[in-house]
């Protein structure tokens, strides 16, 4: 089954034959507000990694209307999707509305100094196109980079801070505001189950309650060593969900995380 914009539909017999393999997995989905199209992304399983094996490829599949099942293959598996941007580690695909297809974006890797990314959230607000891209937190790698795309197709990125070193930010979500006072949240995969919040000003994120949460005794996000966050979704600033392994589900209602 698949959930888009709080609506779930069971999907059966979706033919991915055009990927030249039945061993494919879809891991991300986005509803494009600018085109009103629904796309899912993922990758093929490849040939096991041995000598002469086929390396895994990325796939992007249309999930709505008469174009249901339209499939496009890219060089690397898709890890995350948001609006018109697909994340493939150190490479990216951007949706070209002129050709109604995904194109390899050569400007964004340069703007990110070729740093690997795992998660993304963003879109088009007030004529401005901007995305928040999550990844590994290190001395030379920001946990989140805020990237804006100009009409020329060139990107500019700003590094954001406030994250624990060694973690990888993969789940991002929130609300975009025309004034750029975006309200966002992010969770890491593996390690401590911290929840980071961003209030729209500056470049610093925080785990401070009530919007954020520190994985420590007494805090609502304090969990066992056997759970990890896997994703985050924000329907609004008072309806934010963080989910993870072993049944981990948390919700922020605008006042508290529970």
GROMACS .gro file of C-alpha atoms in nm:
model
  258
    1UNK     CA    1   0.000   0.000   0.000
    2UNK     CA    2   0.106   0.362  -0.038
    3UNK     CA    3   0.010   0.684   0.142
    4UNK     CA    4   0.012   1.024  -0.028
    5UNK     CA    5  -0.119   1.345   0.129
    6UNK     CA    6  -0.280   1.153   0.418
    7UNK     CA    7  -0.466   0.926   0.173
    8UNK     CA    8  -0.387   0.555   0.149
    9UNK     CA    9  -0.456   0.335  -0.150
   10UNK     CA   10  -0.373  -0.029  -0.202
   11UNK     CA   11  -0.170  -0.087  -0.516
   12UNK     CA   12  -0.149  -0.418  -0.693
   13UNK     CA   13  -0.003  -0.545  -1.020
   14UNK     CA   14   0.198  -0.233  -1.096
   15UNK     CA   15   0.410  -0.341  -1.393
   16UNK     CA   16   0.776  -0.240  -1.361
   17UNK     CA   17   0.883  -0.447  -1.659
   18UNK     CA   18   1.043  -0.144  -1.823
   19UNK     CA   19   1.316  -0.150  -1.557
   20UNK     CA   20   1.439  -0.482  -1.707
   21UNK     CA   21   1.402  -0.651  -1.370
   22UNK     CA   22   1.130  -0.749  -1.128
   23UNK     CA   23   1.368  -0.703  -0.834
   24UNK     CA   24   1.279  -0.342  -0.759
   25UNK     CA   25   1.188  -0.160  -0.439
   26UNK     CA   26   1.012   0.177  -0.404
   27UNK     CA   27   1.121   0.369  -0.093
   28UNK     CA   28   0.996   0.727  -0.138
   29UNK     CA   29   0.695   0.912  -0.280
   30UNK     CA   30   0.606   1.275  -0.353
   31UNK     CA   31   0.303   1.470  -0.471
   32UNK     CA   32   0.417   1.752  -0.697
   33UNK     CA   33   0.201   2.055  -0.615
   34UNK     CA   34   0.333   2.233  -0.924
   35UNK     CA   35   0.232   1.957  -1.169
   36UNK     CA   36  -0.027   1.764  -0.961
   37UNK     CA   37   0.161   1.444  -1.041
   38UNK     CA   38   0.253   1.163  -0.802
   39UNK     CA   39   0.593   0.994  -0.831
   40UNK     CA   40   0.766   0.719  -0.636
   41UNK     CA   41   1.137   0.645  -0.634
   42UNK     CA   42   1.359   0.354  -0.541
   43UNK     CA   43   1.599   0.116  -0.703
   44UNK     CA   44   1.667  -0.226  -0.843
   45UNK     CA   45   1.842  -0.485  -0.631
   46UNK     CA   46   2.127  -0.537  -0.877
   47UNK     CA   47   2.324  -0.856  -0.916
   48UNK     CA   48   2.470  -0.909  -0.571
   49UNK     CA   49   2.788  -0.705  -0.606
   50UNK     CA   50   3.013  -0.984  -0.734
   51UNK     CA   51   3.248  -0.968  -1.033
   52UNK     CA   52   3.051  -0.900  -1.350
   53UNK     CA   53   2.727  -0.837  -1.160
   54UNK     CA   54   2.485  -0.564  -1.259
   55UNK     CA   55   2.505  -0.262  -1.026
   56UNK     CA   56   2.174  -0.139  -0.881
   57UNK     CA   57   1.991   0.128  -1.076
   58UNK     CA   58   1.746   0.394  -0.967
   59UNK     CA   59   1.385   0.403  -1.081
   60UNK     CA   60   1.117   0.673  -1.079
   61UNK     CA   61   0.758   0.561  -1.133
   62UNK     CA   62   0.448   0.771  -1.206
   63UNK     CA   63   0.160   0.672  -0.978
   64UNK     CA   64  -0.139   0.873  -1.099
   65UNK     CA   65  -0.378   0.916  -1.388
   66UNK     CA   66  -0.342   0.768  -1.733
   67UNK     CA   67   0.038   0.771  -1.694
   68UNK     CA   68   0.023   0.522  -1.406
   69UNK     CA   69   0.325   0.294  -1.430
   70UNK     CA   70   0.537   0.525  -1.648
   71UNK     CA   71   0.892   0.438  -1.540
   72UNK     CA   72   1.221   0.619  -1.578
   73UNK     CA   73   1.560   0.467  -1.497
   74UNK     CA   74   1.847   0.669  -1.345
   75UNK     CA   75   2.205   0.573  -1.262
   76UNK     CA   76   2.180   0.536  -0.883
   77UNK     CA   77   1.896   0.424  -0.651
   78UNK     CA   78   1.666   0.704  -0.535
   79UNK     CA   79   1.688   0.755  -0.157
   80UNK     CA   80   1.443   1.041  -0.107
   81UNK     CA   81   1.193   1.256  -0.301
   82UNK     CA   82   1.033   1.594  -0.247
   83UNK     CA   83   0.837   1.796  -0.504
   84UNK     CA   84   1.072   1.815  -0.807
   85UNK     CA   85   1.394   1.683  -0.652
   86UNK     CA   86   1.515   1.322  -0.620
   87UNK     CA   87   1.815   1.243  -0.397
   88UNK     CA   88   2.058   0.974  -0.513
   89UNK     CA   89   2.341   1.014  -0.261
   90UNK     CA   90   2.594   1.248  -0.425
   91UNK     CA   91   2.385   1.285  -0.741
   92UNK     CA   92   2.038   1.427  -0.798
   93UNK     CA   93   1.752   1.426  -1.047
   94UNK     CA   94   1.536   1.731  -1.111
   95UNK     CA   95   1.191   1.717  -1.272
   96UNK     CA   96   1.178   1.909  -1.601
   97UNK     CA   97   0.822   2.031  -1.658
   98UNK     CA   98   0.901   2.110  -2.024
   99UNK     CA   99   0.974   1.748  -2.111
  100UNK     CA  100   0.768   1.604  -1.823
  101UNK     CA  101   1.061   1.387  -1.719
  102UNK     CA  102   1.345   1.363  -1.465
  103UNK     CA  103   1.684   1.499  -1.567
  104UNK     CA  104   2.027   1.461  -1.406
  105UNK     CA  105   2.108   1.784  -1.219
  106UNK     CA  106   2.476   1.879  -1.249
  107UNK     CA  107   2.459   2.209  -1.057
  108UNK     CA  108   2.339   2.085  -0.718
  109UNK     CA  109   2.634   1.849  -0.646
  110UNK     CA  110   2.870   2.143  -0.705
  111UNK     CA  111   2.671   2.370  -0.470
  112UNK     CA  112   2.689   2.095  -0.205
  113UNK     CA  113   3.064   2.041  -0.259
  114UNK     CA  114   2.977   1.684  -0.366
  115UNK     CA  115   2.862   1.587  -0.016
  116UNK     CA  116   2.636   1.284   0.010
  117UNK     CA  117   2.272   1.343   0.105
  118UNK     CA  118   2.012   1.101   0.240
  119UNK     CA  119   1.688   1.296   0.293
  120UNK     CA  120   1.506   1.596   0.149
  121UNK     CA  121   1.208   1.823   0.212
  122UNK     CA  122   1.113   2.130   0.014
  123UNK     CA  123   0.911   2.280  -0.263
  124UNK     CA  124   0.797   2.599  -0.433
  125UNK     CA  125   0.658   2.883  -0.222
  126UNK     CA  126   0.588   3.238  -0.339
  127UNK     CA  127   0.775   3.173  -0.661
  128UNK     CA  128   1.082   3.057  -0.467
  129UNK     CA  129   1.211   2.702  -0.492
  130UNK     CA  130   1.406   2.573  -0.192
  131UNK     CA  131   1.491   2.239  -0.036
  132UNK     CA  132   1.643   2.118   0.290
  133UNK     CA  133   1.877   1.823   0.232
  134UNK     CA  134   1.981   1.598   0.520
  135UNK     CA  135   2.293   1.387   0.548
  136UNK     CA  136   2.592   1.289   0.759
  137UNK     CA  137   2.706   1.530   1.031
  138UNK     CA  138   3.083   1.580   1.026
  139UNK     CA  139   3.348   1.849   1.034
  140UNK     CA  140   3.323   1.890   0.657
  141UNK     CA  141   2.962   1.781   0.614
  142UNK     CA  142   2.654   1.968   0.745
  143UNK     CA  143   2.365   1.770   0.886
  144UNK     CA  144   2.129   1.984   0.679
  145UNK     CA  145   2.194   2.213   0.383
  146UNK     CA  146   1.935   2.464   0.268
  147UNK     CA  147   1.949   2.494  -0.111
  148UNK     CA  148   1.769   2.740  -0.338
  149UNK     CA  149   1.731   2.701  -0.713
  150UNK     CA  150   1.742   3.004  -0.941
  151UNK     CA  151   1.541   3.035  -1.263
  152UNK     CA  152   1.868   2.977  -1.450
  153UNK     CA  153   1.891   2.629  -1.299
  154UNK     CA  154   2.186   2.704  -1.074
  155UNK     CA  155   2.175   2.622  -0.703
  156UNK     CA  156   2.312   2.798  -0.395
  157UNK     CA  157   2.337   2.617  -0.060
  158UNK     CA  158   2.383   2.723   0.303
  159UNK     CA  159   2.503   2.483   0.574
  160UNK     CA  160   2.288   2.445   0.886
  161UNK     CA  161   2.420   2.347   1.230
  162UNK     CA  162   2.308   2.224   1.571
  163UNK     CA  163   2.326   1.849   1.512
  164UNK     CA  164   2.515   1.579   1.702
  165UNK     CA  165   2.832   1.473   1.522
  166UNK     CA  166   2.838   1.131   1.364
  167UNK     CA  167   2.463   1.112   1.303
  168UNK     CA  168   2.287   1.108   0.966
  169UNK     CA  169   1.976   1.319   0.914
  170UNK     CA  170   1.743   1.126   0.685
  171UNK     CA  171   1.387   1.220   0.784
  172UNK     CA  172   1.282   1.583   0.726
  173UNK     CA  173   0.946   1.756   0.713
  174UNK     CA  174   0.763   2.075   0.797
  175UNK     CA  175   0.592   2.375   0.644
  176UNK     CA  176   0.734   2.624   0.394
  177UNK     CA  177   0.642   2.993   0.424
  178UNK     CA  178   0.677   3.261   0.157
  179UNK     CA  179   0.856   3.487   0.406
  180UNK     CA  180   1.117   3.208   0.442
  181UNK     CA  181   1.018   3.162   0.809
  182UNK     CA  182   0.995   2.787   0.752
  183UNK     CA  183   0.905   2.555   1.040
  184UNK     CA  184   1.085   2.222   1.010
  185UNK     CA  185   1.178   1.907   1.197
  186UNK     CA  186   1.442   1.642   1.132
  187UNK     CA  187   1.534   1.303   1.279
  188UNK     CA  188   1.853   1.096   1.243
  189UNK     CA  189   1.871   0.735   1.140
  190UNK     CA  190   2.057   0.521   1.395
  191UNK     CA  191   2.219   0.651   1.711
  192UNK     CA  192   2.030   0.865   1.958
  193UNK     CA  193   1.661   0.932   1.888
  194UNK     CA  194   1.695   1.310   1.897
  195UNK     CA  195   1.434   1.529   1.730
  196UNK     CA  196   1.563   1.858   1.587
  197UNK     CA  197   1.349   2.164   1.521
  198UNK     CA  198   1.411   2.472   1.308
  199UNK     CA  199   1.221   2.797   1.358
  200UNK     CA  200   1.294   2.969   1.031
  201UNK     CA  201   1.559   3.222   1.132
  202UNK     CA  202   1.934   3.180   1.109
  203UNK     CA  203   2.098   2.846   1.036
  204UNK     CA  204   2.085   2.670   1.375
  205UNK     CA  205   1.857   2.378   1.468
  206UNK     CA  206   1.773   2.280   1.826
  207UNK     CA  207   1.670   1.977   2.033
  208UNK     CA  208   1.521   2.206   2.298
  209UNK     CA  209   1.167   2.125   2.413
  210UNK     CA  210   0.886   2.162   2.338
  211UNK     CA  211   0.945   2.160   1.960
  212UNK     CA  212   1.261   1.949   1.979
  213UNK     CA  213   1.350   1.652   2.195
  214UNK     CA  214   1.672   1.511   2.342
  215UNK     CA  215   1.702   1.136   2.381
  216UNK     CA  216   1.767   1.138   2.758
  217UNK     CA  217   1.604   0.987   3.067
  218UNK     CA  218   1.271   1.155   3.134
  219UNK     CA  219   1.226   1.292   2.784
  220UNK     CA  220   0.939   1.166   2.564
  221UNK     CA  221   1.185   1.055   2.294
  222UNK     CA  222   1.393   0.849   2.537
  223UNK     CA  223   1.385   0.496   2.398
  224UNK     CA  224   1.571   0.167   2.412
  225UNK     CA  225   1.882   0.078   2.215
  226UNK     CA  226   1.663  -0.134   1.985
  227UNK     CA  227   1.479   0.149   1.809
  228UNK     CA  228   1.578   0.396   1.538
  229UNK     CA  229   1.387   0.671   1.364
  230UNK     CA  230   1.324   0.604   0.996
  231UNK     CA  231   1.113   0.898   0.877
  232UNK     CA  232   0.923   1.214   0.968
  233UNK     CA  233   0.608   1.377   0.831
  234UNK     CA  234   0.450   1.714   0.917
  235UNK     CA  235   0.093   1.781   0.812
  236UNK     CA  236   0.111   2.116   0.991
  237UNK     CA  237   0.305   2.278   1.275
  238UNK     CA  238   0.069   2.106   1.520
  239UNK     CA  239   0.063   1.765   1.354
  240UNK     CA  240   0.415   1.625   1.322
  241UNK     CA  241   0.489   1.251   1.319
  242UNK     CA  242   0.820   1.072   1.371
  243UNK     CA  243   0.825   0.696   1.314
  244UNK     CA  244   1.085   0.424   1.349
  245UNK     CA  245   1.170   0.060   1.400
  246UNK     CA  246   0.999  -0.178   1.643
  247UNK     CA  247   0.675   0.019   1.636
  248UNK     CA  248   0.821   0.356   1.737
  249UNK     CA  249   0.565   0.632   1.672
  250UNK     CA  250   0.576   0.985   1.815
  251UNK     CA  251   0.357   1.290   1.752
  252UNK     CA  252   0.398   1.661   1.818
  253UNK     CA  253   0.063   1.837   1.866
  254UNK     CA  254   0.193   2.192   1.878
  255UNK     CA  255   0.261   2.176   2.250
  256UNK     CA  256   0.433   1.847   2.334
  257UNK     CA  257   0.594   1.539   2.183
  258UNK     CA  258   0.419   1.219   2.292
   0.00000   0.00000   0.00000
